[in-house]
Short mmCIF file of C-alpha atoms in Angstrom, two decimals:
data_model
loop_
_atom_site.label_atom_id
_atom_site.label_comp_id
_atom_site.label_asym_id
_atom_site.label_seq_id
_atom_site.Cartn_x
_atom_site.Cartn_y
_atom_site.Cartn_z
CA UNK Z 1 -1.24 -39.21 14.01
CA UNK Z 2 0.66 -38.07 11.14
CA UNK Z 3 -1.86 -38.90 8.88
CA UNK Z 4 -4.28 -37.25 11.00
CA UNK Z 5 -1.86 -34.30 10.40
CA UNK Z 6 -1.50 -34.74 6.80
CA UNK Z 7 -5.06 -34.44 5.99
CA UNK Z 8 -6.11 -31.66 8.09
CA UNK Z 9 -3.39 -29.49 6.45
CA UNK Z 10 -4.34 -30.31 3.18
CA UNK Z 11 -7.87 -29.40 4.36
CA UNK Z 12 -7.22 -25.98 5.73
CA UNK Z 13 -4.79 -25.33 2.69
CA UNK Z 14 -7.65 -26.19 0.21
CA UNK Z 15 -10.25 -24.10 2.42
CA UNK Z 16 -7.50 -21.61 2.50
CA UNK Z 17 -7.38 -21.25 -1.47
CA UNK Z 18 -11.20 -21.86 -1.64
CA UNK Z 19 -11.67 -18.63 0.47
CA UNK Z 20 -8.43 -17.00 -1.34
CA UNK Z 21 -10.96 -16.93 -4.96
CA UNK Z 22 -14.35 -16.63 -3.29
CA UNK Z 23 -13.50 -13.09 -1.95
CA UNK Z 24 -12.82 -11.69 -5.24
CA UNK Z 25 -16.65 -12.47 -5.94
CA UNK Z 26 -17.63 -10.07 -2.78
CA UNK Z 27 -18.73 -7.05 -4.23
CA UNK Z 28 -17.04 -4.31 -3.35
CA UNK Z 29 -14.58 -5.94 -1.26
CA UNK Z 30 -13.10 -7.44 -4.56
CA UNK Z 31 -10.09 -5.16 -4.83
CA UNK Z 32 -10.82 -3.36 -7.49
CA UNK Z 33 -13.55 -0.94 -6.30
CA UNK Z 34 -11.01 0.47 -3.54
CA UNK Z 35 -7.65 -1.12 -5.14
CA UNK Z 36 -5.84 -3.69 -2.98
CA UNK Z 37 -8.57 -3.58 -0.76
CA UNK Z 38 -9.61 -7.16 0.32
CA UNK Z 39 -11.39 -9.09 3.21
CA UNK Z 40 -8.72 -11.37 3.64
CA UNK Z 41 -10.79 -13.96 4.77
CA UNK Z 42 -7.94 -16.96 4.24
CA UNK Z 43 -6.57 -14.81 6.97
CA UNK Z 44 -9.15 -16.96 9.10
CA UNK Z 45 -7.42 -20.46 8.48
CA UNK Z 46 -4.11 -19.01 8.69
CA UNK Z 47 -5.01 -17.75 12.05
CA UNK Z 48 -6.71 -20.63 13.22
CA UNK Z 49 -3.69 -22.84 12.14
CA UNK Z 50 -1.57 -20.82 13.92
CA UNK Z 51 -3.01 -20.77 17.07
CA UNK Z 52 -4.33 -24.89 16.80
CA UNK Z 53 -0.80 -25.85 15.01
CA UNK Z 54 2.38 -23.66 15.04
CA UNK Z 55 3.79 -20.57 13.41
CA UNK Z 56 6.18 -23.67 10.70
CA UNK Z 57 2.40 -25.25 9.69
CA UNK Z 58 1.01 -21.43 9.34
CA UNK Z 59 3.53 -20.41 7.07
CA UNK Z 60 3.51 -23.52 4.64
CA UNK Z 61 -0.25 -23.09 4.48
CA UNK Z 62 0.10 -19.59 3.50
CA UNK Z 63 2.84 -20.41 0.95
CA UNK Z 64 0.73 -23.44 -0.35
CA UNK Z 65 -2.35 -21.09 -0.68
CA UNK Z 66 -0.04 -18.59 -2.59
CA UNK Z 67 1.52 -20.83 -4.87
CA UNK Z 68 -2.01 -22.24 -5.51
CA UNK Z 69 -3.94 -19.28 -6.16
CA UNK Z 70 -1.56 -17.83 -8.36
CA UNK Z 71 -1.39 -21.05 -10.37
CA UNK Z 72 -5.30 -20.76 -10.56
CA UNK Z 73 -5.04 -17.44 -11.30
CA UNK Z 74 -2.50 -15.22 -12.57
CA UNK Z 75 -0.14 -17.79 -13.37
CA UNK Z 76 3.28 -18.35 -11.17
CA UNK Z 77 6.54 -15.71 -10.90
CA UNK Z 78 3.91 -13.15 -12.80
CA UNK Z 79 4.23 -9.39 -10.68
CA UNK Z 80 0.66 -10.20 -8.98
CA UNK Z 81 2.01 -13.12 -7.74
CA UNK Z 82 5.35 -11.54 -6.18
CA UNK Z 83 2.98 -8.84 -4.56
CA UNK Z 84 0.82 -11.17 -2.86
CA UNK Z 85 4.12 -13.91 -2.07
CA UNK Z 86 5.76 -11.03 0.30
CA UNK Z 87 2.64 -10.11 1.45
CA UNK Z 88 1.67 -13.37 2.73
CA UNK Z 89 5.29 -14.20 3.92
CA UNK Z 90 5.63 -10.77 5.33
CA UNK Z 91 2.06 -11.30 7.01
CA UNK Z 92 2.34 -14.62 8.67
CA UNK Z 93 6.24 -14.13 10.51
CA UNK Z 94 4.59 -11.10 12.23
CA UNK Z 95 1.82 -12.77 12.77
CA UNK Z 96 3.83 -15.54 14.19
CA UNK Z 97 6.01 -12.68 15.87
CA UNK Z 98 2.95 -10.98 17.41
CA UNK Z 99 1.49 -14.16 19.30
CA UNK Z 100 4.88 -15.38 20.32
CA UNK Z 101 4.80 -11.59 22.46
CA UNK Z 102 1.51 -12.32 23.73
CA UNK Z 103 0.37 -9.12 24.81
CA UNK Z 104 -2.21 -9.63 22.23
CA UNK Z 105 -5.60 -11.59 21.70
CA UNK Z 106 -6.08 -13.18 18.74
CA UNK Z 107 -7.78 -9.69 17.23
CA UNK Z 108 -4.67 -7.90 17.53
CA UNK Z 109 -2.38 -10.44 15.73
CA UNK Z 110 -4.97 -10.22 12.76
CA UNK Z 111 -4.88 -6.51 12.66
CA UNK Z 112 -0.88 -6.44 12.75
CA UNK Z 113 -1.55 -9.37 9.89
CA UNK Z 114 -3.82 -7.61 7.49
CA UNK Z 115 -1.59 -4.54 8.09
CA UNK Z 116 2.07 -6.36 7.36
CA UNK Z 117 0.42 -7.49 4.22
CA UNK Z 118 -0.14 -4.24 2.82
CA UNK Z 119 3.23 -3.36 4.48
CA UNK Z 120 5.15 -6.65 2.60
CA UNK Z 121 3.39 -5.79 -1.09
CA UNK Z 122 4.27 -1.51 -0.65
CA UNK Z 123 8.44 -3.08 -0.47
CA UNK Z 124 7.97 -5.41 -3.41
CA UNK Z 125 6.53 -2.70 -5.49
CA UNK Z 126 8.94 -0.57 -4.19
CA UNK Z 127 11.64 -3.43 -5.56
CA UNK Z 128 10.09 -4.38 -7.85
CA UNK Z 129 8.90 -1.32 -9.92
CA UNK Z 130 10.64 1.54 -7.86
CA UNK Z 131 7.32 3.53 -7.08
CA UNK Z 132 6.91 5.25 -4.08
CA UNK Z 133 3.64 4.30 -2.15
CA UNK Z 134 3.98 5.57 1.20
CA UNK Z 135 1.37 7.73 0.73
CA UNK Z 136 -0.96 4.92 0.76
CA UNK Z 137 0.47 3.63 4.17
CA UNK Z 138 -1.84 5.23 6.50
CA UNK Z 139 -4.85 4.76 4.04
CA UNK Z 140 -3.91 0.83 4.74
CA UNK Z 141 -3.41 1.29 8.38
CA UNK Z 142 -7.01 2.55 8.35
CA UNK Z 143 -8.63 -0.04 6.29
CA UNK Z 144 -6.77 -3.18 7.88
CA UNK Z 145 -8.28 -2.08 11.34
CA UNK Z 146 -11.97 -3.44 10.64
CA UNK Z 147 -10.62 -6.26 8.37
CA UNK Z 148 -8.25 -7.60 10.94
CA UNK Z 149 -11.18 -7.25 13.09
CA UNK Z 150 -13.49 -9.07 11.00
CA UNK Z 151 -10.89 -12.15 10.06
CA UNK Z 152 -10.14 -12.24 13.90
CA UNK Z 153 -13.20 -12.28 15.29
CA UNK Z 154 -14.20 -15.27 13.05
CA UNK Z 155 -10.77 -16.89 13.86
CA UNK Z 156 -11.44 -16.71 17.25
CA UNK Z 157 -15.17 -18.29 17.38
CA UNK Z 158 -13.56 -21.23 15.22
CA UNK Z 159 -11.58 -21.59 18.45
CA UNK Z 160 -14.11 -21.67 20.59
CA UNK Z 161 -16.34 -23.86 18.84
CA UNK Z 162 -13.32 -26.46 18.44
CA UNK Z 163 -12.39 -26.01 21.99
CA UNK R 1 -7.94 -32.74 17.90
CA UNK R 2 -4.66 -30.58 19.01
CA UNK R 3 -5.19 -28.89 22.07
CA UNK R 4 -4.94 -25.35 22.30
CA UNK R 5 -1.99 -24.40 24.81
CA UNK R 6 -3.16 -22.67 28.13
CA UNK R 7 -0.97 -19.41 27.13
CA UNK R 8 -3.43 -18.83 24.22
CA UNK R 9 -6.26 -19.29 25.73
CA UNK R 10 -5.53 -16.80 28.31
CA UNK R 11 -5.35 -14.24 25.07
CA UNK R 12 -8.23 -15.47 23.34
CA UNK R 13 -10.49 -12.49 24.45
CA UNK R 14 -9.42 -8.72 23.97
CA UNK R 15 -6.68 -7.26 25.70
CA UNK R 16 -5.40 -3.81 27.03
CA UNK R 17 -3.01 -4.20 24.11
CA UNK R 18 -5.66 -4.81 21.37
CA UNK R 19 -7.85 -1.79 22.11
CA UNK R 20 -4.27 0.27 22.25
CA UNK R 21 -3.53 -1.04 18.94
CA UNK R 22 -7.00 -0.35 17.57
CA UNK R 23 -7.14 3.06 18.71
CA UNK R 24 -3.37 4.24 17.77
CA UNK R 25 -3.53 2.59 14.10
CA UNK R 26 -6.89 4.38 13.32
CA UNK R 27 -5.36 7.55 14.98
CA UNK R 28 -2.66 7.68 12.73
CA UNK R 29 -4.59 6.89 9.49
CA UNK R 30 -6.90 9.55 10.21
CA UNK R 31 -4.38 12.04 10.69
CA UNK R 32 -2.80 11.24 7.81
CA UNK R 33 -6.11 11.22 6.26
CA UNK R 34 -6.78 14.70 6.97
CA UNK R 35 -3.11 16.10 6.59
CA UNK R 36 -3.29 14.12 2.85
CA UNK R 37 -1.77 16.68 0.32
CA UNK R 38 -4.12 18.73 -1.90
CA UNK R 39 -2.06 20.82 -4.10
CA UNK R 40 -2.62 20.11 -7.53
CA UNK R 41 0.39 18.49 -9.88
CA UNK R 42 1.76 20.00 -12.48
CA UNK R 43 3.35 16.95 -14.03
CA UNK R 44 3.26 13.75 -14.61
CA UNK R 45 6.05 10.78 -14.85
CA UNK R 46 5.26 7.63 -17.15
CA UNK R 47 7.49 5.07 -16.21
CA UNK R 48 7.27 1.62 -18.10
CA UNK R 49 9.85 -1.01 -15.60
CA UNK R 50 11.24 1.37 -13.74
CA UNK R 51 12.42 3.33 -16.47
CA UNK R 52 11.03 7.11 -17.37
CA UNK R 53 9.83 7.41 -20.70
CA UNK R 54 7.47 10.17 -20.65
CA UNK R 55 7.09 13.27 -19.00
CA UNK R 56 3.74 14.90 -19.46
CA UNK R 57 3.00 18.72 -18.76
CA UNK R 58 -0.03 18.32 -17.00
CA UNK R 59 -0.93 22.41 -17.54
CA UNK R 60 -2.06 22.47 -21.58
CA UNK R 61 -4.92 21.44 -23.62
CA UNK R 62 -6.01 17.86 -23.64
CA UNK R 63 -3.98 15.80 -25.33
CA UNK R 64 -3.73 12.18 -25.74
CA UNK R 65 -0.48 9.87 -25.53
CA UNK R 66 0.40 6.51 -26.48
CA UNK R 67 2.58 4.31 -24.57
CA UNK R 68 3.63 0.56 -25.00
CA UNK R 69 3.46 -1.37 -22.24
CA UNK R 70 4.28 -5.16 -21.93
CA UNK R 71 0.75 -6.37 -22.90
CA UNK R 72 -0.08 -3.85 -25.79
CA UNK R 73 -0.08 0.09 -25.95
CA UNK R 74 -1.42 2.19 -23.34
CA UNK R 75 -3.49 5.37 -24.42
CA UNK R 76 -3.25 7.98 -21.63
CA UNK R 77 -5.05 11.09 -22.10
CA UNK R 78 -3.74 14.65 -19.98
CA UNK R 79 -4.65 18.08 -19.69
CA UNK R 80 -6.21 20.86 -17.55
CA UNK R 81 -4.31 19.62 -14.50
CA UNK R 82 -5.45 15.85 -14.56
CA UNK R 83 -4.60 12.65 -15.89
CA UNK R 84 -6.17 9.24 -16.82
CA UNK R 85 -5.78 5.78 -18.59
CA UNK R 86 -8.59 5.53 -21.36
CA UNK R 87 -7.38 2.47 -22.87
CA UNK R 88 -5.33 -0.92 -21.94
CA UNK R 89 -5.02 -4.16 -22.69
CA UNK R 90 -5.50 -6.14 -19.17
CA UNK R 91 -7.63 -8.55 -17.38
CA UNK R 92 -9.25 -6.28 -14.81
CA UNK R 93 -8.91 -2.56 -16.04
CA UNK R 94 -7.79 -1.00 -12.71
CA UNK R 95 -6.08 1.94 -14.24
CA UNK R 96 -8.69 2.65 -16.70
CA UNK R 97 -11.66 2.38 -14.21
CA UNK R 98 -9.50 4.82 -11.60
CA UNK R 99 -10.41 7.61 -13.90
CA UNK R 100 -8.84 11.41 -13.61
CA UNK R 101 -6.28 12.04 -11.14
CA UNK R 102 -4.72 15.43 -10.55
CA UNK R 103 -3.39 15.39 -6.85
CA UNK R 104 0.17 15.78 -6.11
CA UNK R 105 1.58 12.17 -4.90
CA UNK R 106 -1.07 10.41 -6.70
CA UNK R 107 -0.21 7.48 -9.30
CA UNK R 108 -2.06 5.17 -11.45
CA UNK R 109 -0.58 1.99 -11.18
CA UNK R 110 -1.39 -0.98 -14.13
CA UNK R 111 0.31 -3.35 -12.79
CA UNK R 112 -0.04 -6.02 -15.83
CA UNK R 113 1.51 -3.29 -17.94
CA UNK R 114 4.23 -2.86 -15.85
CA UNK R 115 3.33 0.95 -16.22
CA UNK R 116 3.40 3.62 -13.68
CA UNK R 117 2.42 6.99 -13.66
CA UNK R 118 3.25 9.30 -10.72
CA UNK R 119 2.46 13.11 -10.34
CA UNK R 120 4.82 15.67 -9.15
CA UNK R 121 4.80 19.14 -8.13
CA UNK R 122 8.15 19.84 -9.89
CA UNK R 123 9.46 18.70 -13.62
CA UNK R 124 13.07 16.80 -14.16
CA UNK R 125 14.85 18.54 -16.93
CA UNK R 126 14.82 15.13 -19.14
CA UNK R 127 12.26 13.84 -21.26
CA UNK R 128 9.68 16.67 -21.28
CA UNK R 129 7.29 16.30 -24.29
CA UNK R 130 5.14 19.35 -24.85
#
């Protein structure tokens, strides 16, 4: 069993990553076009971990996938890779928060997901460079409405097809 | 396989609380959206790791500066009420491919740079460069 365990988290971590790069090829959706504006499509196995799994294997997934695209990359402790550390971290406790409630489906903990993310990378630029982007706040509220959506909705026929 | 738990299945389909969600979150941005500021800035703050070094008066001719950031220098060119980045030294060119911005509360971030550049309504008596 705890090999079992072994190699299906090192399976969702490396379809985690996988997904992580492949959505900077999207066009448009790279986040560049509209910056910081991605799919978040590794959202999907971090979602589908929780819910299968726990909020402990989640979060190591989504630090993994960090660490791991960053190495690929940016390279590690470089300012990209702080922004999208507390965005992940930030993302995946409320996400973990959120379903622990459960007043929400699955949908709704992605949305509150997509939209801590933008929520955990406005505070580290805020640390981290002292700029004020609150501005940008409900302009990320807006956009991680049909992304949390989209993530969710393929999160939750994973489910179903596993069930 | 792990077996889902009973409590999550009940919330695998859409709840009142989704559609709430949904429908206050795109409430708000939209608001905002609408209510987003319009009035023009009159300066503009260059800021290389959190500390000012330039403060450009946004109402003149077009002039061009040149700032050192941490991956090479960083040629800014201002004027007329707007701003923009025409040349840095990074991987993906975000700040350079945002092009002129001239709304108060608007920045151009380069994040590789480490530079910043916010507008304001109002000038700091500091480090204005004319």
């Amino acid at each position: 069993m705890q090999v079992k365990k072994m190699t299906h988290m090192a399976m969702y971590a490396s379809l985690a990553v996988v997904l992580s790069i492949f959505e900077s090829f999207i066009p448009f959706f790279d986040g560049y076009t509209i910056p910081g504006m991605k799919l978040g499509l590794a959202n999907i196995v971090i979602l589908y971990v929780l819910y299968t799994y726990s909020f402990k294997e989640a979060f190591c997934i989504a630090l993994l996938k960090v660490f791991i695209v960053a190495l690929c990359r940016t390279g590690l402790f470089s300012f990209s890779f702080y922004f999208s550390l507390l965005g992940s971290v930030f993302s995946v406790s409320a996400m973990g928060f959120v379903k622990r409630i459960n007043i929400f489906s699955i949908l709704g903990v992605s949305i509150v997901g997509s939209f801590t993310h933008c929520l955990g990378q406005l505070f580290i630029a805020y640390f981290l460079l002292d700029i004020h982007l609150l501005s940008y706040l409900p302009f990320m509220l807006l956009l991680s409405v049909p992304t949390g959506i989209l993530t969710g909705y393929m999160s939750k026929k994973l489910l179903m097809i596993q069930k | 396989m792990s077996k889902l738990h009973r409590q999550d299945f009940n919330n695998i389909f859409m709840t009142k609380a989704d559609k709430i969600l949904i429908v206050f979150s795109l409430c708000i941005g939209i608001t905002f959206f609408l209510l987003k500021s319009t009035t023009n800035a009159s300066y503009a703050d260059v800021y290389l790791k959190n500390e000012r070094i330039l403060t450009i008066d946004l109402n003149t001719e077009k002039k061009t500066y040149t700032v050192k950031g941490t991956l090479g220098k960083i040629v800014i060119e201002a004027g007329n009420g707007k701003i923009r980045v025409i040349e840095e030294k990074s991987s993906n060119h975000i700040c350079s491919k945002q092009g002129w911005v001239s709304k108060k509360g608007d920045s151009i971030v380069c994040l590789p740079n480490e530079v910043v550049i916010q507008l304001s309504g109002k000038m700091e008596l500091d480090t204005i460069v004319r």
